[in-house]
mmCIF file of C-alpha atoms in Angstrom:
data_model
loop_
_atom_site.group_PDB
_atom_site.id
_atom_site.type_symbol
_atom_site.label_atom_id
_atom_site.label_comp_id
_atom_site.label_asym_id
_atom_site.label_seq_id
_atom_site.Cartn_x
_atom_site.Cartn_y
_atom_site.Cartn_z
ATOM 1 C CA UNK Z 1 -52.146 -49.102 9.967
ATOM 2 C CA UNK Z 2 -49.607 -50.018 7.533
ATOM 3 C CA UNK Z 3 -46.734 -47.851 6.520
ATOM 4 C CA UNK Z 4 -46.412 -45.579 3.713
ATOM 5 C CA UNK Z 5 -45.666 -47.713 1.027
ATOM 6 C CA UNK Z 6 -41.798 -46.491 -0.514
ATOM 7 C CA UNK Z 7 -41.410 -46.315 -4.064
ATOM 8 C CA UNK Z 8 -37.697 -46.898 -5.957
ATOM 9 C CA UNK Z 9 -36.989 -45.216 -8.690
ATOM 10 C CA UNK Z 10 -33.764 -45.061 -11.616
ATOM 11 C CA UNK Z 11 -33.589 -41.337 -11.819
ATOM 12 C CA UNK Z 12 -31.273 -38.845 -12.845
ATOM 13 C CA UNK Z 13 -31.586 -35.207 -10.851
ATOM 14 C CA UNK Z 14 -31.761 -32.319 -12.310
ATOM 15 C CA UNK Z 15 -31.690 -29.334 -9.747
ATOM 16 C CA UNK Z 16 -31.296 -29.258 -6.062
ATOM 17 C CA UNK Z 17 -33.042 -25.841 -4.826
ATOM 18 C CA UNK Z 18 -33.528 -25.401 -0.863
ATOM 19 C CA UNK Z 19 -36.098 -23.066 0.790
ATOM 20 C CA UNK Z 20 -35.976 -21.613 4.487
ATOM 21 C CA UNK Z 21 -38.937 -20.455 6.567
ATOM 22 C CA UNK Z 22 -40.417 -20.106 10.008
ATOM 23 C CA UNK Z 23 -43.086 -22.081 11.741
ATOM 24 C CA UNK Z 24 -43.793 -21.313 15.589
ATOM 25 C CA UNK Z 25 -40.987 -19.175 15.991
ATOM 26 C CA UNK Z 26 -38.658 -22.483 14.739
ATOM 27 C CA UNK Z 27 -36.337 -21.613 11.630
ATOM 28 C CA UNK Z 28 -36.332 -24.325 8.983
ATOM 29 C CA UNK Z 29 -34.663 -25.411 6.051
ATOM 30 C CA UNK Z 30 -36.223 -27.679 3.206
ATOM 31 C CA UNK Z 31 -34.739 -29.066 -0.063
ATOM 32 C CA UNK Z 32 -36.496 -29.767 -3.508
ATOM 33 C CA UNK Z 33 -35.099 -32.208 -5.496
ATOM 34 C CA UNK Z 34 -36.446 -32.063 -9.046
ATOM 35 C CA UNK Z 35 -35.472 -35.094 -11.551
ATOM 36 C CA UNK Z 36 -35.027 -35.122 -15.246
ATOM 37 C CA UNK Z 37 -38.297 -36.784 -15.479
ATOM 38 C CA UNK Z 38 -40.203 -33.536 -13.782
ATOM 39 C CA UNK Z 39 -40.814 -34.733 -10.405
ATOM 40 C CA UNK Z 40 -40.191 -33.047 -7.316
ATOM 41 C CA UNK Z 41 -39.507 -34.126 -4.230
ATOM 42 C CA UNK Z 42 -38.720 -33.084 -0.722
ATOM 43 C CA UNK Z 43 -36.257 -33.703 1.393
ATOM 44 C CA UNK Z 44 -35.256 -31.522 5.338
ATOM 45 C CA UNK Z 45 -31.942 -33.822 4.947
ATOM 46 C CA UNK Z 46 -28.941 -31.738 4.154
ATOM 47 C CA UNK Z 47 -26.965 -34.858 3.705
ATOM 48 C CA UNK Z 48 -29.198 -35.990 1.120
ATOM 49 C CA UNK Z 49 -29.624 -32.612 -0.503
ATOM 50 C CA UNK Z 50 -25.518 -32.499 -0.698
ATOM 51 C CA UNK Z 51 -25.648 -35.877 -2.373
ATOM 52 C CA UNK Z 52 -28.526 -34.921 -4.547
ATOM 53 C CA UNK Z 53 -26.296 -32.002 -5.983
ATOM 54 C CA UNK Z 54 -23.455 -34.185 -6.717
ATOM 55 C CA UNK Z 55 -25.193 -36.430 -8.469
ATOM 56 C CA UNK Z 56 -26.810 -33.910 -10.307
ATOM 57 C CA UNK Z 57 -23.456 -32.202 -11.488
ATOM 58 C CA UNK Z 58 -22.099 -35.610 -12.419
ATOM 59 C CA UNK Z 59 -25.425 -36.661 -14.196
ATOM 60 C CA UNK Z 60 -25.437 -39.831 -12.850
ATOM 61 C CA UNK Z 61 -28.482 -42.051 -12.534
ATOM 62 C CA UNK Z 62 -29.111 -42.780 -9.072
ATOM 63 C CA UNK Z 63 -31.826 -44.922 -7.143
ATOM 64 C CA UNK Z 64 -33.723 -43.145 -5.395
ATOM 65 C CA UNK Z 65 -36.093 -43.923 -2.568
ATOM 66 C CA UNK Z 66 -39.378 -41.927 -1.366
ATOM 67 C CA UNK Z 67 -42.665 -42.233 0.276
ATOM 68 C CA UNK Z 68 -45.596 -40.237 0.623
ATOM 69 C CA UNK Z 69 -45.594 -37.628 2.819
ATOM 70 C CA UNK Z 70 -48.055 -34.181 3.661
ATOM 71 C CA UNK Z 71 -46.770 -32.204 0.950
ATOM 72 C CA UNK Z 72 -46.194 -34.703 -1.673
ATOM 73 C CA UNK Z 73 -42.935 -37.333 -1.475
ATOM 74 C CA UNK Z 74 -40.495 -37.321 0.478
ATOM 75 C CA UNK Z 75 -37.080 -38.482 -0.382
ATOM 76 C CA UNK Z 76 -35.551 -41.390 1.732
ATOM 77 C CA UNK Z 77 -32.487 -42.939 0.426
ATOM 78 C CA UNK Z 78 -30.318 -41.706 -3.024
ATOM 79 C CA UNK Z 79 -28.036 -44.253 -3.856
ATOM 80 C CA UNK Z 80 -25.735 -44.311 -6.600
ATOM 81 C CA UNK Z 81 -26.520 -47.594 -8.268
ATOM 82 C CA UNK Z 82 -23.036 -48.573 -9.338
ATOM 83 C CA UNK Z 83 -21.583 -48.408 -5.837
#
Protein backbone atom coordinates (compact mmCIF):
# COMPACT_ATOMS: atom_id res chain seq x y z
CA UNK A 1 0.00 0.00 0.00
CA UNK A 2 1.04 3.43 -0.62
CA UNK A 3 1.69 5.98 2.04
CA UNK A 4 -0.51 8.51 3.41
CA UNK A 5 -0.38 11.08 1.02
CA UNK A 6 1.15 14.60 3.02
CA UNK A 7 -0.46 17.73 2.33
CA UNK A 8 1.58 21.40 2.57
CA UNK A 9 -0.03 24.09 3.57
CA UNK A 10 0.79 28.34 4.02
CA UNK A 11 -0.83 28.71 7.36
CA UNK A 12 -0.75 30.96 10.11
CA UNK A 13 -1.57 29.25 13.82
CA UNK A 14 -3.72 30.42 15.94
CA UNK A 15 -3.68 28.46 19.35
CA UNK A 16 -1.54 25.69 20.58
CA UNK A 17 -3.71 23.76 23.38
CA UNK A 18 -2.24 20.26 24.70
CA UNK A 19 -4.33 17.49 26.36
CA UNK A 20 -3.00 14.59 28.73
CA UNK A 21 -4.63 11.21 29.32
CA UNK A 22 -4.13 7.56 30.07
CA UNK A 23 -4.34 4.55 27.85
CA UNK A 24 -3.24 1.03 29.36
CA UNK A 25 -1.91 2.38 32.36
CA UNK A 26 0.63 4.66 29.85
CA UNK A 27 0.38 8.56 30.58
CA UNK A 28 0.23 10.65 27.41
CA UNK A 29 0.45 13.97 26.21
CA UNK A 30 -1.15 15.32 22.85
CA UNK A 31 -1.11 18.81 21.21
CA UNK A 32 -3.85 20.58 19.03
CA UNK A 33 -2.76 22.94 16.77
CA UNK A 34 -5.63 25.06 15.45
CA UNK A 35 -4.84 27.58 12.38
CA UNK A 36 -6.39 30.85 11.49
CA UNK A 37 -8.18 29.10 8.80
CA UNK A 38 -10.16 26.70 11.53
CA UNK A 39 -8.36 23.56 11.17
CA UNK A 40 -7.07 21.45 13.76
CA UNK A 41 -4.52 19.30 13.88
CA UNK A 42 -2.61 16.93 16.05
CA UNK A 43 0.56 16.61 16.93
CA UNK A 44 2.35 14.04 20.33
CA UNK A 45 5.61 16.21 19.30
CA UNK A 46 6.50 18.66 21.99
CA UNK A 47 9.11 20.08 19.75
CA UNK A 48 6.64 20.86 17.25
CA UNK A 49 4.01 22.03 19.68
CA UNK A 50 6.89 24.57 21.15
CA UNK A 51 7.43 25.77 17.61
CA UNK A 52 3.78 25.90 16.87
CA UNK A 53 3.40 28.44 19.87
CA UNK A 54 6.09 30.62 18.69
CA UNK A 55 4.91 30.98 15.59
CA UNK A 56 1.66 31.61 16.78
CA UNK A 57 2.78 34.56 19.15
CA UNK A 58 4.82 36.01 16.30
CA UNK A 59 1.92 35.51 13.72
CA UNK A 60 4.00 34.31 11.24
CA UNK A 61 2.89 32.23 8.29
CA UNK A 62 4.51 29.03 8.37
CA UNK A 63 4.44 25.82 6.05
CA UNK A 64 3.14 23.35 7.47
CA UNK A 65 3.18 19.65 6.73
CA UNK A 66 0.48 16.83 7.72
CA UNK A 67 -0.97 13.58 6.76
CA UNK A 68 -3.84 11.65 7.63
CA UNK A 69 -3.87 9.94 10.58
CA UNK A 70 -6.78 7.92 13.05
CA UNK A 71 -8.09 10.93 14.52
CA UNK A 72 -7.90 13.33 11.75
CA UNK A 73 -4.23 14.98 10.58
CA UNK A 74 -1.44 14.81 11.97
CA UNK A 75 1.16 17.45 11.87
CA UNK A 76 4.65 16.53 10.38
CA UNK A 77 6.93 19.33 9.69
CA UNK A 78 6.23 23.43 10.59
CA UNK A 79 8.61 25.36 8.87
CA UNK A 80 8.94 28.93 8.85
CA UNK A 81 8.96 29.74 5.18
CA UNK A 82 11.42 32.60 5.21
CA UNK A 83 14.20 30.59 6.82
Amino acid sequence: PEPPKEDESFVKIEKVESKTGTTNGKPWKAFFITTATGEKLGTFSETLADLASTYAKEGKLVRLRSKPSKKGREVVSIEDDAA
